[in-house]
Tab-separated table of N, CA, C and O in Angstrom:
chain	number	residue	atom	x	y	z
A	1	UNK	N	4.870	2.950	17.464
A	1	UNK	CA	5.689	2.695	18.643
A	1	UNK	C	6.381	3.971	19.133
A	1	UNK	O	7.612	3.987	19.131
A	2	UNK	N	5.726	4.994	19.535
A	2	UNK	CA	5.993	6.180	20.318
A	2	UNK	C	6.126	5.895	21.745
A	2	UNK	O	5.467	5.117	22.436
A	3	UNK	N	7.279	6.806	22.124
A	3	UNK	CA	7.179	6.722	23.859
A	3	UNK	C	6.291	8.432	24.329
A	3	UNK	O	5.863	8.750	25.438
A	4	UNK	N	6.269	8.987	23.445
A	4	UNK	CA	6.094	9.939	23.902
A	4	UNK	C	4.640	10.314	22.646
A	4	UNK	O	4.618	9.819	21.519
A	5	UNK	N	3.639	11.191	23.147
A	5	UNK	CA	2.973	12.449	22.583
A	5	UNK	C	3.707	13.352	21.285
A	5	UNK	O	3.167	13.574	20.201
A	6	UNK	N	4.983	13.769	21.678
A	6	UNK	CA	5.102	14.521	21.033
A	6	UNK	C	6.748	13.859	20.042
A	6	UNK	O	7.460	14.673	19.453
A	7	UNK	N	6.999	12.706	20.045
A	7	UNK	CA	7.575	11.586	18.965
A	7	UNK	C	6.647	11.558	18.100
A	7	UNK	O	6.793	11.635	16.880
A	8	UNK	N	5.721	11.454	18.654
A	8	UNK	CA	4.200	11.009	17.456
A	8	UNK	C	3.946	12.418	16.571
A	8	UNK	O	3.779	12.544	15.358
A	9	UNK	N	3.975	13.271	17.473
A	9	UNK	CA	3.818	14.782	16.740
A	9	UNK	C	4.906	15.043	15.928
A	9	UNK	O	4.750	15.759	14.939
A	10	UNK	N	5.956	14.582	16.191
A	10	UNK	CA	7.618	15.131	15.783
A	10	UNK	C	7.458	14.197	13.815
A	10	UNK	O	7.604	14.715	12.709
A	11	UNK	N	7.118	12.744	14.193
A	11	UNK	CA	6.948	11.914	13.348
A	11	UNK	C	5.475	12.352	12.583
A	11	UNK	O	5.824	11.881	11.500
A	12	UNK	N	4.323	12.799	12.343
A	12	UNK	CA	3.605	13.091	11.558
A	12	UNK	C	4.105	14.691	11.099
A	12	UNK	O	3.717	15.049	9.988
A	13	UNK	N	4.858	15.565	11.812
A	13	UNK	CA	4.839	16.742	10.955
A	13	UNK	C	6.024	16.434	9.914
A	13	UNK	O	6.107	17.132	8.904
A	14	UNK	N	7.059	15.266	10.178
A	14	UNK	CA	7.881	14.891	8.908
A	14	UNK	C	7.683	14.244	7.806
A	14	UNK	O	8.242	14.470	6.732
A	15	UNK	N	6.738	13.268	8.076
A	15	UNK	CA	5.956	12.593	6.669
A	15	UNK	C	4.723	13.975	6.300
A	15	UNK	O	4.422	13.949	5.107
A	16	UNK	N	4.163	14.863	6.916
A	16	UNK	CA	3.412	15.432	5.819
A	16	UNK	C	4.560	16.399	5.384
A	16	UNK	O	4.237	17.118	4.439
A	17	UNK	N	5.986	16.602	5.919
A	17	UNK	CA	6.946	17.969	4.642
A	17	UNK	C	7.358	16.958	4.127
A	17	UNK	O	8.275	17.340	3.400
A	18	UNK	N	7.192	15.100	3.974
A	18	UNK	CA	7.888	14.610	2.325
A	18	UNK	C	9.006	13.469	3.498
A	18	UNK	O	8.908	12.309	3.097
A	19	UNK	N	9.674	13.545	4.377
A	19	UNK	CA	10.276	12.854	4.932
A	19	UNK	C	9.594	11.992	5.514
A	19	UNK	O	8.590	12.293	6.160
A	20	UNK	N	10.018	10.809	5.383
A	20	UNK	CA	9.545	9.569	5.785
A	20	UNK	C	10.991	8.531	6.669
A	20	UNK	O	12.169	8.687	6.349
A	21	UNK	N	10.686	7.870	7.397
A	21	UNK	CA	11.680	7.590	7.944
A	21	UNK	C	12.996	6.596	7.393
A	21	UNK	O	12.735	5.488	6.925
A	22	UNK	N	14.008	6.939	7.460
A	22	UNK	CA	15.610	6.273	6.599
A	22	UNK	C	14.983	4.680	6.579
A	22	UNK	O	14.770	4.045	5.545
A	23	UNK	N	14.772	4.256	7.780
A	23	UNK	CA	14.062	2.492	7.591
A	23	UNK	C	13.546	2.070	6.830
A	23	UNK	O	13.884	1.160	6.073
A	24	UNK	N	12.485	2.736	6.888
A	24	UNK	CA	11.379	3.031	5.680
A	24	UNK	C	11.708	2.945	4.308
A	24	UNK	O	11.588	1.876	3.710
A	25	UNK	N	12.053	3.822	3.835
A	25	UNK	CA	12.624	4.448	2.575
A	25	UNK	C	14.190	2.765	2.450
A	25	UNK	O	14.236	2.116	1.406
A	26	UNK	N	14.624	2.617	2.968
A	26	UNK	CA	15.233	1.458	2.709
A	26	UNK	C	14.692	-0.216	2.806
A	26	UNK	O	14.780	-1.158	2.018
A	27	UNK	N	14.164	-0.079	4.028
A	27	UNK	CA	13.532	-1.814	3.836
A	27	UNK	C	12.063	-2.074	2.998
A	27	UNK	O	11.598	-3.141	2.597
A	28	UNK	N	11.489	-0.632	2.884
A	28	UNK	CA	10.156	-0.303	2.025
A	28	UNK	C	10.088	0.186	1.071
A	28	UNK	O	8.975	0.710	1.131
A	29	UNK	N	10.703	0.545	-0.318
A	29	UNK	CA	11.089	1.343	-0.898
A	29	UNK	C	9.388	2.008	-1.410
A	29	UNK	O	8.940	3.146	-1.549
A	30	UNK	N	8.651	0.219	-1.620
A	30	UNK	CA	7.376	0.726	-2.685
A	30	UNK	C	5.848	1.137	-1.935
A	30	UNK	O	4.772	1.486	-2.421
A	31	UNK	N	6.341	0.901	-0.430
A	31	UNK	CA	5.486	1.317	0.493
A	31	UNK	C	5.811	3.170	0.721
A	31	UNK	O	5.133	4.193	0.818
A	32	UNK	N	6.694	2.938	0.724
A	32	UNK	CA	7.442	4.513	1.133
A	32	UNK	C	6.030	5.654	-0.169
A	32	UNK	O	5.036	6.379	-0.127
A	33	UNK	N	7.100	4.955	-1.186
A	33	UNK	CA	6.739	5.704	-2.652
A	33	UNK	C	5.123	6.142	-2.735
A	33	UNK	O	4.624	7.219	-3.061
A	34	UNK	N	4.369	4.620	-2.221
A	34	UNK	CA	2.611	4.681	-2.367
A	34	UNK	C	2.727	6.004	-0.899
A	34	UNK	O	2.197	7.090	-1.131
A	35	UNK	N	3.267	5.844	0.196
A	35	UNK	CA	3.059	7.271	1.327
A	35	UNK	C	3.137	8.153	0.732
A	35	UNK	O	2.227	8.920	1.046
A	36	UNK	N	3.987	8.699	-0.316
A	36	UNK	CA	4.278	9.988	-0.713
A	36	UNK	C	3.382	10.232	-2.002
A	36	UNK	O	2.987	11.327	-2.403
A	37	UNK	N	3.188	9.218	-2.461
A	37	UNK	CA	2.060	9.627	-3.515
A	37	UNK	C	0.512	9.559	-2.960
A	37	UNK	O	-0.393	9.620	-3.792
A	38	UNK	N	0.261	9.458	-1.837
A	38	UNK	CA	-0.742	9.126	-1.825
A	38	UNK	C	-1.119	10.803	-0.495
A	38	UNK	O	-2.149	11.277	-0.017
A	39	UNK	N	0.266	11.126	-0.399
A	39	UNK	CA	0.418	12.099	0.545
A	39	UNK	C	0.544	13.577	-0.084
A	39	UNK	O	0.719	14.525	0.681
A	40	UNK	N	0.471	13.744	-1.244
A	40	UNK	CA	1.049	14.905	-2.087
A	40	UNK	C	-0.152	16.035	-1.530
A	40	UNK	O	-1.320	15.861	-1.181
A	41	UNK	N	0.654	17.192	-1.612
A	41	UNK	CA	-0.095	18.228	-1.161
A	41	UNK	C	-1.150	18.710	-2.057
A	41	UNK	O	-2.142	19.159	-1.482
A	42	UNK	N	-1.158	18.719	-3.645
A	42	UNK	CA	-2.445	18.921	-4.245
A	42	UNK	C	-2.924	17.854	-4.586
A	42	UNK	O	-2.404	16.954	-5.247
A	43	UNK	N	-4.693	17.979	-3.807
A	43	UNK	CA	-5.005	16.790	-4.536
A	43	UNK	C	-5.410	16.147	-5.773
A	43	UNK	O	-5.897	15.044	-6.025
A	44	UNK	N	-5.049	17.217	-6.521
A	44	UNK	CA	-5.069	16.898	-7.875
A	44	UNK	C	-4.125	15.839	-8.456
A	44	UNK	O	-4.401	15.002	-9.315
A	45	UNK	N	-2.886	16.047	-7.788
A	45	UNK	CA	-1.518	14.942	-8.145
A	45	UNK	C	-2.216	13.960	-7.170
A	45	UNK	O	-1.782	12.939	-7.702
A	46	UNK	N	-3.004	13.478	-6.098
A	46	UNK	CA	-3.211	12.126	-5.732
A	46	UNK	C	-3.908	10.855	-6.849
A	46	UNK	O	-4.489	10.886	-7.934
A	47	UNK	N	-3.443	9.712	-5.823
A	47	UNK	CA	-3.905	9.165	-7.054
A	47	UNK	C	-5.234	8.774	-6.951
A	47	UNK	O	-5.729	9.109	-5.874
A	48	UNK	N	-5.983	8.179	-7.703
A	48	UNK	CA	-7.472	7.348	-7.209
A	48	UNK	C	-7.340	5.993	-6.968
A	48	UNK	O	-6.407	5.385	-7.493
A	49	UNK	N	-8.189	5.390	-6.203
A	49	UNK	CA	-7.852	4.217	-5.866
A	49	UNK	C	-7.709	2.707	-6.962
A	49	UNK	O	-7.187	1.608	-6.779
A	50	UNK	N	-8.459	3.329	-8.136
A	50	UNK	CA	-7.815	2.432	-9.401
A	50	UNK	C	-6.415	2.517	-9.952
A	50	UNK	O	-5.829	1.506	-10.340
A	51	UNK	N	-5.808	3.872	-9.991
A	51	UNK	CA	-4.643	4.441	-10.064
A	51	UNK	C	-3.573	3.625	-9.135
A	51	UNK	O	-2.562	3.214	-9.705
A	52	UNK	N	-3.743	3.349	-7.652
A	52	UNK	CA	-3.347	2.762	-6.736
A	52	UNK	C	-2.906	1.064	-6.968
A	52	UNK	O	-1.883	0.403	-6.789
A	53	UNK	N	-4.437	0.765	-7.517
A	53	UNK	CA	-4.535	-0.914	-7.475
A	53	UNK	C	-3.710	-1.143	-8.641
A	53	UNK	O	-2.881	-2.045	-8.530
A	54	UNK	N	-3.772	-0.432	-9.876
A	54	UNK	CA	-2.740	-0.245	-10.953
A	54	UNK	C	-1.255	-0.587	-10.713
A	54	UNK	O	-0.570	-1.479	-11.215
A	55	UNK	N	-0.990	0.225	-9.940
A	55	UNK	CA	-0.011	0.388	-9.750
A	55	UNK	C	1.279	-1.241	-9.419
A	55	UNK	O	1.054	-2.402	-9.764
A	56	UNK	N	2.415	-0.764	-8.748
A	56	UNK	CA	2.877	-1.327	-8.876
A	56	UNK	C	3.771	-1.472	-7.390
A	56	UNK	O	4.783	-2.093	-7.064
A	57	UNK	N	2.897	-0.626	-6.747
A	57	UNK	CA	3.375	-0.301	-5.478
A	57	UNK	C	2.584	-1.384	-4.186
A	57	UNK	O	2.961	-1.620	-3.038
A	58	UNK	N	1.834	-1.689	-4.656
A	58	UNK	CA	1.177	-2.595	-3.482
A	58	UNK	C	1.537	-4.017	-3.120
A	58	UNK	O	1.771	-4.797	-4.043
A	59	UNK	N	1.592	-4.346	-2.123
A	59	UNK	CA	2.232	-5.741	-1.989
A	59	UNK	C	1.449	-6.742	-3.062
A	59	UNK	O	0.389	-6.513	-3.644
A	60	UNK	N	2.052	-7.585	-3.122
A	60	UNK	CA	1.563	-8.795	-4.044
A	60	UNK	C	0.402	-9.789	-2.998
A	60	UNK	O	0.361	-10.149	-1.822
A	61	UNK	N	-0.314	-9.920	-4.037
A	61	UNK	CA	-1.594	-10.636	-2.857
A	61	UNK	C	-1.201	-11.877	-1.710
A	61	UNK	O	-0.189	-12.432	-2.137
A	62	UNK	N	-1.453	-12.234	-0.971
A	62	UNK	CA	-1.271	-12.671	0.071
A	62	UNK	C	-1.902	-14.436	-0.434
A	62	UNK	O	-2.958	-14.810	-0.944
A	63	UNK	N	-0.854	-15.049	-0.057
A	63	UNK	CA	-1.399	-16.713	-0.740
A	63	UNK	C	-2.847	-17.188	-0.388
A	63	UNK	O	-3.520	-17.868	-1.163
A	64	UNK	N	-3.134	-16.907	0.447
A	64	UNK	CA	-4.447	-17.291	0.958
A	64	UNK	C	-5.313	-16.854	0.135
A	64	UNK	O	-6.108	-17.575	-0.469
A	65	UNK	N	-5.230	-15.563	0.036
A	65	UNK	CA	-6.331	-15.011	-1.192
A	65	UNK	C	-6.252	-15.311	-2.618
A	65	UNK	O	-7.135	-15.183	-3.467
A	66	UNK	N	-4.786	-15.823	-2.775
A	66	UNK	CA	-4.387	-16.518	-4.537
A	66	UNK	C	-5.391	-17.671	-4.421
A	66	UNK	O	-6.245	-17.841	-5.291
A	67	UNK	N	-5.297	-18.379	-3.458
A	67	UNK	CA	-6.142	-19.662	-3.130
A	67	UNK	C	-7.538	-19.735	-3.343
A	67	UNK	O	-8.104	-20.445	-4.175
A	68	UNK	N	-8.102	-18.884	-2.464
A	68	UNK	CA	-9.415	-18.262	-2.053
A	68	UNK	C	-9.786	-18.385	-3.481
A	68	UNK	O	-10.612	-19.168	-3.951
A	69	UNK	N	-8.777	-17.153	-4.366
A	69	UNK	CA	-9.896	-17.019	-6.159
A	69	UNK	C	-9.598	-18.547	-6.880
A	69	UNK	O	-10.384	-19.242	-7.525
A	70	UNK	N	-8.536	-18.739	-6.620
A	70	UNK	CA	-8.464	-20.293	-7.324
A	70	UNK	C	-9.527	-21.125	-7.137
A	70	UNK	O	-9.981	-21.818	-8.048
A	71	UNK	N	-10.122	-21.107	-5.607
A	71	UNK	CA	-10.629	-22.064	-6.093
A	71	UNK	C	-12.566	-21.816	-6.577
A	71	UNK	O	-13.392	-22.547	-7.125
A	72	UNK	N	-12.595	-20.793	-6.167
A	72	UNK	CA	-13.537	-19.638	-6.359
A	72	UNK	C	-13.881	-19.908	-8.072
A	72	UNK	O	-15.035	-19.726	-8.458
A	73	UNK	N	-12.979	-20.279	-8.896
A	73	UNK	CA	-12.583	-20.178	-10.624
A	73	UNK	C	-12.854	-21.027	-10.564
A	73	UNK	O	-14.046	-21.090	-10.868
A	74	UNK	N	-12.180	-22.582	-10.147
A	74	UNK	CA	-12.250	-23.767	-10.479
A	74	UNK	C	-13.765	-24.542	-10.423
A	74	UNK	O	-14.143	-25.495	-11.105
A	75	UNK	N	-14.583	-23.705	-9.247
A	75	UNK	CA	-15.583	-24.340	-8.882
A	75	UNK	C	-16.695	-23.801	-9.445
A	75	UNK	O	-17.815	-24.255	-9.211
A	76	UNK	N	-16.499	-22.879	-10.161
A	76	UNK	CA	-17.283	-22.092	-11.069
A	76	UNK	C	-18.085	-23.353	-12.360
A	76	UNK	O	-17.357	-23.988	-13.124
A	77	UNK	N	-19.651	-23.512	-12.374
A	77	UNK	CA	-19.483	-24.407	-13.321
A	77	UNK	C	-19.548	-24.469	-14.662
A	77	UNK	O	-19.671	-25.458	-15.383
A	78	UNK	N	-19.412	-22.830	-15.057
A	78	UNK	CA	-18.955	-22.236	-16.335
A	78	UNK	C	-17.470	-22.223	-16.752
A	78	UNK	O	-17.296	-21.415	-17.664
A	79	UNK	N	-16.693	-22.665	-16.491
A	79	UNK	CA	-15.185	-22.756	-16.253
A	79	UNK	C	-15.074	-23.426	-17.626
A	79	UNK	O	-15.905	-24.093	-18.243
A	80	UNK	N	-13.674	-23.027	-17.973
A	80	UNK	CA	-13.072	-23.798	-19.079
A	80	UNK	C	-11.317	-24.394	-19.299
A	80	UNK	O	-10.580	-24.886	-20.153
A	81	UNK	N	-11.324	-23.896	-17.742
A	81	UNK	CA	-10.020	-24.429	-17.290
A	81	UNK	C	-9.652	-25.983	-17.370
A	81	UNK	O	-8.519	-26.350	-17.683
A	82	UNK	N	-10.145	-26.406	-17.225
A	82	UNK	CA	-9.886	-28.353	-17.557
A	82	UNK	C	-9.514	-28.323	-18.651
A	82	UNK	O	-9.236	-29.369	-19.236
């Protein structure tokens, strides 16, 4: 949500020196954290995307998709859930 060209420019040259916006960093703490780790200047310190899913930073799955594997499991007819 830029009004301008150069908001947008102003706002990407501060998240790549490490600043991310005060909002951010408060109503996002673990979104923020995955930007900056995922933003680090060597890419040796990035993480890999197993490193990522690991983690502890990503939102929690979305109910639909809890559903989706549920029933994905249940209908399985190797199951031993009953």
């Amino acid at each position: 949500p830029f009004s301008t060209g150069m908001e947008r420019a102003e706002a990407i040259r501060a998240v790549r020196g490490g600043r991310l916006p005060a909002e951010l960093e408060s109503r996002r703490p673990n979104e923020a954290e995955l930007i900056r780790w995922l933003l680090r200047e060597d890419p040796a310190e990035r993480p890999t995307c197993a490193a990522v899913l690991n983690s502890n930073l990503l939102p929690p799955k979305l109910e639909y998709e809890i559903m989706k594997e549920a029933i994905r499991t249940i209908c399985r007819p190797s199951t031993t859930i009953f």
